[in-house]
């Protein structure tokens, strides 16, 4: 079961539980929570973006090490080999 993270929409009207954020174990098919299970104040789901293997430069390095060449367009129909 995935764990979803929620936090209070309105910090002023939230309890200690939902004030910053809390995690809720939910079925994939279960609807998102809209209220704090403790104080019933509105909450929002925090979308945590999955990390996709490092920065762009490290991808370039990997491609370079793997023997790929990167072509950069330098003008109309002209390409320059970067490495
Ligand atoms: Zn709460």
mmCIF file of C-alpha atoms and ligand atoms in Angstrom, residues 8 13-19 22 35-41 43, ligand 1:
data_model
loop_
_atom_site.group_PDB
_atom_site.id
_atom_site.type_symbol
_atom_site.label_atom_id
_atom_site.label_comp_id
_atom_site.label_asym_id
_atom_site.label_seq_id
_atom_site.Cartn_x
_atom_site.Cartn_y
_atom_site.Cartn_z
ATOM 1 C CA UNK A 8 -3.198 21.189 6.594
ATOM 2 C CA UNK A 13 -7.126 26.027 12.057
ATOM 3 C CA UNK A 14 -5.174 22.805 12.219
ATOM 4 C CA UNK A 15 -4.166 20.494 15.006
ATOM 5 C CA UNK A 16 -0.617 19.468 15.873
ATOM 6 C CA UNK A 17 -1.114 16.280 13.873
ATOM 7 C CA UNK A 18 -1.788 17.870 10.500
ATOM 8 C CA UNK A 19 -0.103 21.234 10.999
ATOM 9 C CA UNK A 22 1.462 13.570 8.231
ATOM 10 C CA UNK A 35 -10.057 16.373 5.999
ATOM 11 C CA UNK A 36 -7.709 15.727 8.856
ATOM 12 C CA UNK A 37 -8.788 12.491 10.568
ATOM 13 C CA UNK A 38 -8.257 14.182 13.930
ATOM 14 C CA UNK A 39 -9.442 17.783 13.741
ATOM 15 C CA UNK A 40 -11.468 17.608 10.491
ATOM 16 C CA UNK A 41 -9.854 20.707 9.067
ATOM 17 C CA UNK A 43 -5.970 19.109 4.173
HETATM 18 ZN ZN1 LIG B 1 -5.666 18.072 12.204
#
